[in-house]
Amino acid sequence: MRVLTFASRNTKEITRDIMTSIFGIAFPIVLLLLLSLINKSIPQGSGPDLFEIQKLAPGITVFGLSFLSLFSSMLIAKDRTASFVLRLFTSPLKPSDFILGYTLPMLPMALLQSAICYVAALFFGLELSVNLLLAVVVNIPIAIVFIALGLLFGSVLSEKAVGGVCGALLTNLSAWFSNIWFDTSLVGGAFAKVADLLPFSHAVNAARAAVAGDFGAIFPDLWWVIGYAVVLLTAAIIIFSAKIKKN
Amino acid sequence: MEAIKTTDLTKKYKDKTAVKELNLTVHQGELYALLGVNGAGKSTTIKMLSCLTQPTLGDAQLMGHSVISDSASVKSLMNVSPQETAVAAKLSVRENLEFIARIYGRDKKDARKKADEMIEKFSMEEVQKSKAGTLSGGWQRHLSIAMALISDPEILFLDEPTLGLDVLARRELWHLIEKLKGKMTIILTTHYLEEAESLSDRVGIMAHGKLCAEGTAEELKKQAGTDDFEEAFIKLAGEGV
């Protein structure tokens, strides 16, 4: 019960911030619109196939989820700065309540964000199919990766620093290494290797496979993302719990 | 009955001893002010008593429960109004109150009833629907204390409750604190000496992590050989260095 009360408070704090709507929903849809228009104006076959809607839409949904890190880290950092978290540390809330309370509101948000993005993509030519529901579900592990990164950074960085790290650095890095905007294998070398080691391109590949109905191709990539989600969430729990004890 | 009893309570941070073998007793229903210059150990003491940090040595009992071995019981019987107002900025006044009531175990209906009580007690009817982040400093302090009181704590920690408030808002808050006297045990930390002198039953003066003087404001003035409380504080805190 306590954890749901805390999760409900966190949901209100995040959804009442206009930046959530701008970055979480409006920005990915605007990108989808712009890139679809650009793609349409390029003669068929001469542009990159990455911008074709069946490849672009899954990529944009993953990119949109990178803002979850910003939302969760900002909330935690603000709670720390305002000593609100200090007040809660003296309450009967347990460390697990904090982790769940900060994580739970993000999951429905992630599902909603992906769903809205796919619905918007229907207007730009994406074929309506049951695979889109699967694609929304396939995005859950990468959503957990971004939420865990937000918990981690929000626990250790200041409110100001967290905006730079999660708002600029992380969203850019995750975009560069994601295969959304360009094929990382074309860059080659260390860049392609790093992209392959990180979870972002695997998340995009899995989402694209789900949209395409290529079910066999989902899991090799999704295991990679699930592994990252487990490791990062565990790290976030350990660091957040350590911060509580260190006070 | 003793509400708080510390036994050789000590906190060390690497080479620095923030609180050294503190032996403090606060009686039930008492308003006890903890005074000291910056770095005297007041905040660390409050942190240990409110289970925010573990003592390095010694122990503290709150209503007979140890902060080390029974922190869950301690947390359920006390509440804190931190130095910063510590309110949820995007929740309304009422939502803040109901949120705290619910994490202390009240159901929805009960939490609403308690929030009504607090809104009336703190005259917050006009601002109950306003977002906490939009309130003035004075109203945020009112809300912060109301949030600490909504769980009906047996022990209340008020850490610099009037810091940064103008004279009128401070006086208003003093009246509120005065009304709470006797109903619960209150530990007040403050830099305003007149606040401690006017509100508290007893005052403890800390310097360099140690309790260097303790008594009523009158007793402390007598001990220091002066009629002025500020002079007494300077003398007694200076002796403790």
Short mmCIF file of C-alpha atoms in Angstrom, two decimals:
data_model
loop_
_atom_site.label_atom_id
_atom_site.label_comp_id
_atom_site.label_asym_id
_atom_site.label_seq_id
_atom_site.Cartn_x
_atom_site.Cartn_y
_atom_site.Cartn_z
CA MET A 1 0.00 0.00 0.00
CA ARG A 2 2.78 2.43 0.97
CA VAL A 3 4.65 1.75 -2.23
CA LEU A 4 1.53 2.46 -4.32
CA THR A 5 0.97 5.72 -2.43
CA PHE A 6 4.55 6.72 -3.14
CA ALA A 7 4.29 5.62 -6.79
CA SER A 8 1.09 7.66 -7.17
CA ARG A 9 2.82 10.75 -5.81
CA ASN A 10 5.71 10.24 -8.24
CA THR A 11 3.31 9.82 -11.16
CA LYS A 12 1.67 13.15 -10.30
CA GLU A 13 5.03 14.91 -9.97
CA ILE A 14 6.19 13.68 -13.38
CA THR A 15 2.97 14.05 -15.37
CA ARG A 16 2.33 17.55 -14.02
CA ASP A 17 5.62 18.68 -15.49
CA ILE A 18 5.06 20.09 -18.96
CA MET A 19 8.53 18.86 -20.00
CA THR A 20 7.24 15.28 -19.72
CA SER A 21 4.68 15.85 -22.45
CA ILE A 22 7.10 17.84 -24.59
CA PHE A 23 10.02 15.41 -24.48
CA GLY A 24 8.13 12.18 -23.85
CA ILE A 25 5.43 12.48 -26.50
CA ALA A 26 5.53 15.64 -28.62
CA PHE A 27 9.24 15.53 -29.50
CA PRO A 28 9.29 11.90 -30.79
CA ILE A 29 6.12 12.54 -32.81
CA VAL A 30 7.58 15.70 -34.35
CA LEU A 31 10.72 13.73 -35.27
CA LEU A 32 8.56 11.01 -36.78
CA LEU A 33 6.67 13.59 -38.82
CA LEU A 34 9.78 15.41 -40.04
CA LEU A 35 11.73 12.30 -40.96
CA SER A 36 8.71 10.78 -42.69
CA LEU A 37 8.28 13.95 -44.76
CA ILE A 38 11.99 13.98 -45.64
CA ASN A 39 11.82 10.31 -46.59
CA LYS A 40 8.80 10.93 -48.80
CA SER A 41 10.58 13.67 -50.72
CA ILE A 42 13.53 11.39 -51.48
CA PRO A 43 13.06 9.27 -54.62
CA GLN A 44 12.30 5.68 -53.69
CA GLY A 45 15.40 3.52 -53.40
CA SER A 46 17.88 6.39 -53.22
CA GLY A 47 17.44 7.27 -49.50
CA PRO A 48 18.48 5.22 -46.45
CA ASP A 49 15.97 2.47 -45.68
CA LEU A 50 16.37 3.37 -41.99
CA PHE A 51 13.92 6.21 -42.54
CA GLU A 52 11.21 4.01 -43.97
CA ILE A 53 8.34 4.06 -41.52
CA GLN A 54 8.47 0.34 -40.57
CA LYS A 55 12.09 0.87 -39.46
CA LEU A 56 11.82 4.47 -38.31
CA ALA A 57 8.82 4.03 -36.00
CA PRO A 58 10.38 1.33 -33.76
CA GLY A 59 13.59 3.37 -33.60
CA ILE A 60 11.76 6.53 -32.57
CA THR A 61 9.84 4.66 -29.85
CA VAL A 62 13.17 3.52 -28.36
CA PHE A 63 14.62 7.03 -28.70
CA GLY A 64 11.54 8.47 -26.95
CA LEU A 65 12.09 6.10 -24.04
CA SER A 66 15.57 7.54 -23.45
CA PHE A 67 13.81 10.55 -21.90
CA LEU A 68 12.58 8.29 -19.09
CA SER A 69 16.10 8.55 -17.66
CA LEU A 70 15.72 12.31 -17.59
CA PHE A 71 12.29 12.17 -15.92
CA SER A 72 13.27 9.67 -13.21
CA SER A 73 16.69 11.19 -12.48
CA MET A 74 15.27 14.72 -12.28
CA LEU A 75 12.56 13.61 -9.87
CA ILE A 76 15.02 11.87 -7.56
CA ALA A 77 17.58 14.67 -7.75
CA LYS A 78 14.86 17.26 -7.00
CA ASP A 79 13.61 15.19 -4.06
CA ARG A 80 17.17 15.06 -2.75
CA THR A 81 17.80 18.78 -3.25
CA ALA A 82 14.55 19.76 -1.54
CA SER A 83 15.24 17.28 1.31
CA PHE A 84 11.91 15.67 0.51
CA VAL A 85 13.69 12.35 0.31
CA LEU A 86 15.19 13.05 3.75
CA ARG A 87 11.69 13.41 5.16
CA LEU A 88 10.75 10.10 3.54
CA PHE A 89 13.87 8.36 4.87
CA THR A 90 12.60 9.05 8.40
CA SER A 91 9.21 7.55 7.53
CA PRO A 92 8.26 3.85 7.61
CA LEU A 93 9.04 3.52 3.85
CA LYS A 94 11.59 0.75 3.21
CA PRO A 95 14.45 0.92 0.66
CA SER A 96 12.51 -1.44 -1.64
CA ASP A 97 9.49 0.92 -1.46
CA PHE A 98 11.67 3.74 -2.77
CA ILE A 99 13.01 1.74 -5.73
CA LEU A 100 9.58 0.40 -6.68
CA GLY A 101 7.92 3.75 -6.05
CA TYR A 102 10.29 5.52 -8.42
CA THR A 103 10.19 2.71 -11.02
CA LEU A 104 6.52 1.70 -11.18
CA PRO A 105 5.10 4.99 -12.52
CA MET A 106 7.62 4.88 -15.37
CA LEU A 107 6.48 1.55 -16.80
CA PRO A 108 2.92 2.53 -17.76
CA MET A 109 4.39 5.79 -19.04
CA ALA A 110 6.81 3.82 -21.23
CA LEU A 111 4.00 1.63 -22.59
CA LEU A 112 1.80 4.65 -23.26
CA GLN A 113 4.64 6.55 -24.89
CA SER A 114 5.45 3.63 -27.24
CA ALA A 115 1.77 3.07 -28.02
CA ILE A 116 1.20 6.75 -28.87
CA CYS A 117 4.27 6.74 -31.09
CA TYR A 118 3.06 3.68 -33.02
CA VAL A 119 -0.45 5.14 -33.36
CA ALA A 120 1.10 8.34 -34.74
CA ALA A 121 3.20 6.24 -37.13
CA LEU A 122 -0.01 4.71 -38.55
CA PHE A 123 -0.78 8.13 -40.00
CA PHE A 124 2.60 8.13 -41.74
CA GLY A 125 2.04 4.79 -43.43
CA LEU A 126 2.87 2.16 -40.83
CA GLU A 127 0.76 -0.92 -41.41
CA LEU A 128 -1.74 -1.67 -38.65
CA SER A 129 -1.05 -5.11 -37.27
CA VAL A 130 -1.12 -7.07 -34.03
CA ASN A 131 2.68 -7.03 -34.19
CA LEU A 132 2.56 -3.45 -32.96
CA LEU A 133 1.25 -4.65 -29.59
CA LEU A 134 4.18 -7.04 -29.39
CA ALA A 135 6.54 -4.20 -30.31
CA VAL A 136 5.20 -2.14 -27.39
CA VAL A 137 5.89 -5.06 -25.03
CA VAL A 138 9.36 -5.64 -26.52
CA ASN A 139 10.22 -2.08 -25.50
CA ILE A 140 9.79 -2.88 -21.78
CA PRO A 141 13.39 -4.10 -21.16
CA ILE A 142 14.94 -1.00 -22.77
CA ALA A 143 12.49 1.15 -20.79
CA ILE A 144 13.83 -0.53 -17.63
CA VAL A 145 17.40 0.17 -18.80
CA PHE A 146 16.60 3.89 -19.12
CA ILE A 147 14.66 3.99 -15.83
CA ALA A 148 17.54 2.25 -14.00
CA LEU A 149 20.03 4.72 -15.48
CA GLY A 150 17.78 7.52 -14.23
CA LEU A 151 17.68 6.00 -10.74
CA LEU A 152 21.45 5.64 -10.76
CA PHE A 153 22.25 9.14 -11.91
CA GLY A 154 19.48 10.71 -9.83
CA SER A 155 20.91 9.04 -6.72
CA VAL A 156 24.44 10.38 -7.16
CA LEU A 157 24.26 13.58 -9.20
CA SER A 158 22.90 17.03 -8.41
CA GLU A 159 19.72 18.36 -10.01
CA LYS A 160 21.80 20.54 -12.34
CA ALA A 161 24.25 17.81 -13.34
CA VAL A 162 21.50 15.29 -13.94
CA GLY A 163 19.92 17.51 -16.60
CA GLY A 164 23.19 17.55 -18.53
CA VAL A 165 24.01 13.88 -18.11
CA CYS A 166 20.57 12.38 -18.71
CA GLY A 167 19.04 15.17 -20.77
CA ALA A 168 21.89 15.77 -23.19
CA LEU A 169 24.64 13.20 -22.91
CA LEU A 170 22.63 10.01 -22.45
CA THR A 171 19.96 10.82 -25.04
CA ASN A 172 22.67 11.68 -27.57
CA LEU A 173 24.85 8.65 -26.83
CA SER A 174 21.91 6.29 -26.91
CA ALA A 175 20.85 7.84 -30.23
CA TRP A 176 24.31 7.59 -31.82
CA PHE A 177 24.78 3.96 -30.86
CA SER A 178 21.24 2.89 -31.63
CA ASN A 179 21.09 2.26 -35.39
CA ILE A 180 18.12 4.64 -35.53
CA TRP A 181 19.69 7.52 -37.42
CA PHE A 182 22.48 5.70 -39.25
CA ASP A 183 23.78 2.18 -39.59
CA THR A 184 26.56 1.86 -37.02
CA SER A 185 28.18 -0.94 -39.04
CA LEU A 186 28.81 1.58 -41.83
CA VAL A 187 30.93 3.63 -39.39
CA GLY A 188 32.76 0.43 -38.54
CA GLY A 189 35.77 0.01 -36.24
CA ALA A 190 35.56 0.74 -32.55
CA PHE A 191 32.34 2.71 -33.00
CA ALA A 192 30.50 -0.31 -34.40
CA LYS A 193 31.96 -2.53 -31.68
CA VAL A 194 30.85 -0.16 -28.91
CA ALA A 195 27.40 0.08 -30.50
CA ASP A 196 27.21 -3.70 -30.50
CA LEU A 197 28.26 -3.90 -26.84
CA LEU A 198 25.70 -1.35 -25.66
CA PRO A 199 22.00 -2.25 -25.40
CA PHE A 200 20.55 0.54 -27.56
CA SER A 201 21.01 -0.92 -31.07
CA HIS A 202 19.85 -4.32 -29.79
CA ALA A 203 16.68 -2.72 -28.42
CA VAL A 204 16.01 -1.06 -31.78
CA ASN A 205 16.72 -4.30 -33.68
CA ALA A 206 14.33 -6.22 -31.41
CA ALA A 207 11.59 -3.60 -31.83
CA ARG A 208 12.04 -3.62 -35.62
CA ALA A 209 11.87 -7.42 -35.67
CA ALA A 210 8.64 -7.28 -33.65
CA VAL A 211 7.05 -4.76 -36.00
CA ALA A 212 8.11 -6.82 -39.01
CA GLY A 213 6.68 -9.99 -37.46
CA ASP A 214 10.13 -11.60 -37.62
CA PHE A 215 9.67 -13.27 -34.23
CA GLY A 216 12.81 -15.42 -34.43
CA ALA A 217 14.95 -12.29 -34.70
CA ILE A 218 13.55 -10.64 -31.55
CA PHE A 219 15.24 -12.69 -28.89
CA PRO A 220 18.92 -12.76 -29.62
CA ASP A 221 18.83 -8.96 -29.37
CA LEU A 222 16.28 -8.76 -26.56
CA TRP A 223 18.34 -11.06 -24.27
CA TRP A 224 21.13 -8.51 -24.57
CA VAL A 225 18.79 -5.72 -23.45
CA ILE A 226 17.26 -7.83 -20.66
CA GLY A 227 20.79 -8.53 -19.35
CA TYR A 228 21.51 -4.80 -19.21
CA ALA A 229 18.15 -4.14 -17.54
CA VAL A 230 18.85 -6.68 -14.77
CA VAL A 231 22.41 -5.47 -14.15
CA LEU A 232 21.54 -1.76 -14.18
CA LEU A 233 18.45 -2.14 -12.00
CA THR A 234 20.47 -4.19 -9.49
CA ALA A 235 23.19 -1.52 -9.51
CA ALA A 236 20.55 1.20 -9.01
CA ILE A 237 19.06 -0.67 -6.03
CA ILE A 238 22.50 -1.16 -4.45
CA ILE A 239 23.56 2.46 -4.92
CA PHE A 240 20.23 3.92 -3.79
CA SER A 241 20.22 1.69 -0.68
CA ALA A 242 23.82 2.71 0.05
CA LYS A 243 22.81 6.37 -0.23
CA ILE A 244 20.06 5.82 2.34
CA LYS A 245 22.54 4.26 4.78
CA LYS A 246 25.18 6.90 4.11
CA ASN A 247 22.99 9.85 5.13
CA MET B 1 8.87 9.26 31.65
CA GLU B 2 11.90 9.66 29.38
CA ALA B 3 10.97 10.26 25.75
CA ILE B 4 14.58 10.34 24.56
CA LYS B 5 17.63 8.95 26.30
CA THR B 6 21.01 8.79 24.62
CA THR B 7 23.91 6.80 26.01
CA ASP B 8 27.41 7.80 24.91
CA LEU B 9 25.98 8.58 21.48
CA THR B 10 28.88 9.12 19.10
CA LYS B 11 29.21 9.77 15.39
CA LYS B 12 32.52 9.78 13.59
CA TYR B 13 33.12 10.66 9.94
CA LYS B 14 36.58 9.34 9.05
CA ASP B 15 38.91 11.43 11.26
CA LYS B 16 36.25 13.88 12.45
CA THR B 17 34.07 13.26 15.48
CA ALA B 18 30.80 15.09 14.84
CA VAL B 19 29.12 14.00 18.10
CA LYS B 20 31.12 12.73 21.06
CA GLU B 21 29.65 10.56 23.84
CA LEU B 22 26.41 12.48 24.08
CA ASN B 23 24.31 11.66 27.14
CA LEU B 24 21.01 13.45 26.82
CA THR B 25 17.63 12.92 28.44
CA VAL B 26 14.44 14.57 27.23
CA HIS B 27 11.24 14.04 29.18
CA GLN B 28 7.87 13.23 27.67
CA GLY B 29 5.91 16.35 26.70
CA GLU B 30 8.97 18.57 26.99
CA LEU B 31 10.07 21.12 24.39
CA TYR B 32 13.83 20.82 24.32
CA ALA B 33 15.90 23.26 22.27
CA LEU B 34 19.27 22.21 20.99
CA LEU B 35 21.55 25.18 20.44
CA GLY B 36 25.03 25.47 19.04
CA VAL B 37 27.10 27.24 16.46
CA ASN B 38 27.52 25.70 12.99
CA GLY B 39 29.32 22.36 13.18
CA ALA B 40 28.46 21.88 16.86
CA GLY B 41 26.81 18.52 16.16
CA LYS B 42 23.12 19.44 16.42
CA SER B 43 22.12 18.23 12.96
CA THR B 44 24.13 15.00 13.31
CA THR B 45 22.42 14.37 16.65
CA ILE B 46 18.99 14.88 15.06
CA LYS B 47 20.00 12.61 12.15
CA MET B 48 20.94 9.83 14.57
CA LEU B 49 17.79 10.27 16.65
CA SER B 50 15.59 10.21 13.56
CA CYS B 51 17.31 7.07 12.16
CA LEU B 52 18.79 8.94 9.20
CA THR B 53 22.29 7.91 10.17
CA GLN B 54 23.63 5.13 12.37
CA PRO B 55 25.67 6.06 15.44
CA THR B 56 29.30 4.93 15.36
CA LEU B 57 29.15 4.17 19.07
CA GLY B 58 26.53 4.30 21.81
CA ASP B 59 22.77 4.18 21.41
CA ALA B 60 19.63 6.27 21.74
CA GLN B 61 16.24 5.14 22.99
CA LEU B 62 13.07 6.90 21.80
CA MET B 63 10.10 5.94 23.98
CA GLY B 64 12.15 2.88 24.95
CA HIS B 65 12.98 1.82 21.37
CA SER B 66 16.57 1.71 20.19
CA VAL B 67 17.48 3.66 17.05
CA ILE B 68 19.91 0.86 16.22
CA SER B 69 18.00 -2.35 16.90
CA ASP B 70 14.39 -1.14 16.53
CA SER B 71 14.46 1.68 14.01
CA ALA B 72 11.10 0.61 12.49
CA SER B 73 9.32 1.32 15.81
CA VAL B 74 11.23 4.57 16.22
CA LYS B 75 10.22 5.71 12.73
CA SER B 76 6.56 5.02 13.37
CA LEU B 77 6.42 7.08 16.57
CA MET B 78 8.33 10.19 15.52
CA ASN B 79 8.31 12.66 12.66
CA VAL B 80 10.62 15.35 11.36
CA SER B 81 10.21 18.78 9.85
CA PRO B 82 13.57 19.16 8.11
CA GLN B 83 15.55 22.37 7.79
CA GLU B 84 14.55 22.71 4.13
CA THR B 85 10.78 22.76 3.76
CA ALA B 86 10.83 19.32 2.09
CA VAL B 87 7.44 19.46 0.40
CA ALA B 88 6.39 17.83 -2.88
CA ALA B 89 6.38 20.87 -5.16
CA LYS B 90 3.83 19.71 -7.74
CA LEU B 91 1.35 18.30 -5.24
CA SER B 92 -1.25 20.55 -3.68
CA VAL B 93 -1.20 21.31 0.04
CA ARG B 94 -3.96 18.76 0.60
CA GLU B 95 -2.23 16.12 -1.54
CA ASN B 96 1.02 16.59 0.41
CA LEU B 97 -0.81 16.06 3.70
CA GLU B 98 -2.78 13.04 2.52
CA PHE B 99 0.36 11.52 0.99
CA ILE B 100 2.27 11.65 4.29
CA ALA B 101 -0.75 10.38 6.24
CA ARG B 102 -1.00 7.39 3.92
CA ILE B 103 2.67 6.40 4.05
CA TYR B 104 2.28 6.36 7.84
CA GLY B 105 -0.42 3.73 7.36
CA ARG B 106 -3.74 5.61 7.27
CA ASP B 107 -6.37 4.56 4.75
CA LYS B 108 -7.73 7.00 2.16
CA LYS B 109 -10.74 8.13 4.21
CA ASP B 110 -8.74 8.56 7.39
CA ALA B 111 -5.97 10.41 5.54
CA ARG B 112 -8.53 12.86 4.15
CA LYS B 113 -9.96 13.42 7.63
CA LYS B 114 -6.51 14.04 9.11
CA ALA B 115 -5.70 16.43 6.24
CA ASP B 116 -8.91 18.35 7.02
CA GLU B 117 -7.80 18.62 10.63
CA MET B 118 -4.35 19.92 9.71
CA ILE B 119 -5.72 22.39 7.17
CA GLU B 120 -8.01 23.82 9.85
CA LYS B 121 -5.35 23.78 12.58
CA PHE B 122 -2.84 25.61 10.38
CA SER B 123 -5.45 27.89 8.76
CA MET B 124 -4.54 26.63 5.30
CA GLU B 125 -8.09 26.58 3.88
CA GLU B 126 -7.29 29.24 1.28
CA VAL B 127 -4.18 27.50 -0.02
CA GLN B 128 -5.24 23.87 0.28
CA LYS B 129 -5.60 23.48 -3.48
CA SER B 130 -2.45 25.42 -4.36
CA LYS B 131 0.64 23.55 -5.49
CA ALA B 132 3.17 23.48 -2.65
CA GLY B 133 5.92 24.80 -4.92
CA THR B 134 3.97 28.01 -5.53
CA LEU B 135 3.51 28.86 -1.83
CA SER B 136 5.42 31.56 0.06
CA GLY B 137 8.19 30.52 2.44
CA GLY B 138 5.90 31.01 5.42
CA TRP B 139 3.14 28.81 4.02
CA GLN B 140 5.67 26.16 3.02
CA ARG B 141 6.90 26.08 6.63
CA HIS B 142 3.33 25.75 7.86
CA LEU B 143 2.82 22.86 5.47
CA SER B 144 6.13 21.25 6.42
CA ILE B 145 5.19 21.20 10.10
CA ALA B 146 1.65 20.05 9.34
CA MET B 147 3.14 17.17 7.31
CA ALA B 148 5.24 16.23 10.31
CA LEU B 149 2.24 16.39 12.64
CA ILE B 150 -0.23 14.46 10.50
CA SER B 151 1.15 11.12 11.69
CA ASP B 152 0.37 12.11 15.33
CA PRO B 153 4.00 11.65 16.37
CA GLU B 154 4.93 11.15 20.02
CA ILE B 155 8.23 12.88 19.29
CA LEU B 156 8.58 15.75 16.82
CA PHE B 157 11.89 17.08 15.50
CA LEU B 158 11.79 20.66 14.29
CA ASP B 159 15.05 21.49 12.55
CA GLU B 160 15.41 25.26 12.17
CA PRO B 161 11.64 25.70 11.65
CA THR B 162 11.74 29.48 11.22
CA LEU B 163 14.90 29.76 9.14
CA GLY B 164 14.55 32.41 6.44
CA LEU B 165 11.14 33.64 7.57
CA ASP B 166 10.29 37.30 8.11
CA VAL B 167 9.50 38.51 11.62
CA LEU B 168 5.73 38.21 11.24
CA ALA B 169 5.83 34.72 9.77
CA ARG B 170 8.28 33.66 12.47
CA ARG B 171 6.04 34.95 15.26
CA GLU B 172 3.06 33.22 13.72
CA LEU B 173 4.97 29.96 13.67
CA TRP B 174 6.05 30.46 17.28
CA HIS B 175 2.36 30.62 18.25
CA LEU B 176 1.74 27.37 16.42
CA ILE B 177 4.66 25.67 18.16
CA GLU B 178 3.50 27.02 21.53
CA LYS B 179 0.13 25.39 20.97
CA LEU B 180 1.86 22.04 20.49
CA LYS B 181 3.69 22.25 23.81
CA GLY B 182 2.78 19.49 26.23
CA LYS B 183 0.96 17.47 23.59
CA MET B 184 4.12 15.75 22.39
CA THR B 185 7.84 15.80 22.96
CA ILE B 186 9.50 18.37 20.73
CA ILE B 187 13.17 18.73 19.89
CA LEU B 188 13.86 22.10 18.36
CA THR B 189 17.13 23.15 16.76
CA THR B 190 17.51 26.81 16.04
CA HIS B 191 20.01 29.60 15.51
CA TYR B 192 17.57 32.17 16.90
CA LEU B 193 18.35 32.42 20.59
CA GLU B 194 15.17 34.33 21.41
CA GLU B 195 13.23 31.47 19.83
CA ALA B 196 14.85 28.92 22.13
CA GLU B 197 14.46 31.18 25.16
CA SER B 198 10.82 31.92 24.46
CA LEU B 199 9.60 28.49 23.41
CA SER B 200 11.59 25.83 25.20
CA ASP B 201 11.23 24.17 28.57
CA ARG B 202 14.92 23.32 28.59
CA VAL B 203 17.88 24.18 26.42
CA GLY B 204 20.95 22.11 25.62
CA ILE B 205 24.02 23.88 24.29
CA MET B 206 26.34 21.88 22.07
CA ALA B 207 29.86 22.75 21.06
CA HIS B 208 32.34 20.57 19.18
CA GLY B 209 30.08 17.54 19.36
CA LYS B 210 29.57 17.70 23.12
CA LEU B 211 26.75 18.89 25.32
CA CYS B 212 28.47 21.65 27.26
CA ALA B 213 25.51 23.10 29.20
CA GLU B 214 21.90 22.23 29.87
CA GLY B 215 18.99 23.70 31.79
CA THR B 216 16.15 26.18 31.57
CA ALA B 217 16.93 29.53 29.99
CA GLU B 218 16.96 31.08 33.49
CA GLU B 219 19.29 28.40 34.83
CA LEU B 220 21.71 28.90 31.94
CA LYS B 221 21.74 32.67 32.47
CA LYS B 222 22.46 32.11 36.16
CA GLN B 223 25.17 29.60 35.33
CA ALA B 224 26.82 32.12 33.01
CA GLY B 225 26.33 34.99 35.47
CA THR B 226 24.40 37.23 33.11
CA ASP B 227 20.83 38.44 32.53
CA ASP B 228 21.14 38.22 28.79
CA PHE B 229 20.50 34.86 27.12
CA GLU B 230 22.71 35.64 24.14
CA GLU B 231 25.59 36.51 26.46
CA ALA B 232 24.98 33.30 28.37
CA PHE B 233 25.04 31.27 25.16
CA ILE B 234 28.27 32.88 23.97
CA LYS B 235 29.90 32.25 27.33
CA LEU B 236 28.72 28.68 27.77
CA ALA B 237 29.30 27.63 24.16
CA GLY B 238 32.73 29.29 24.35
CA GLU B 239 33.62 27.37 27.51
CA GLY B 240 32.70 24.16 25.78
CA VAL B 241 35.27 24.74 23.05
#
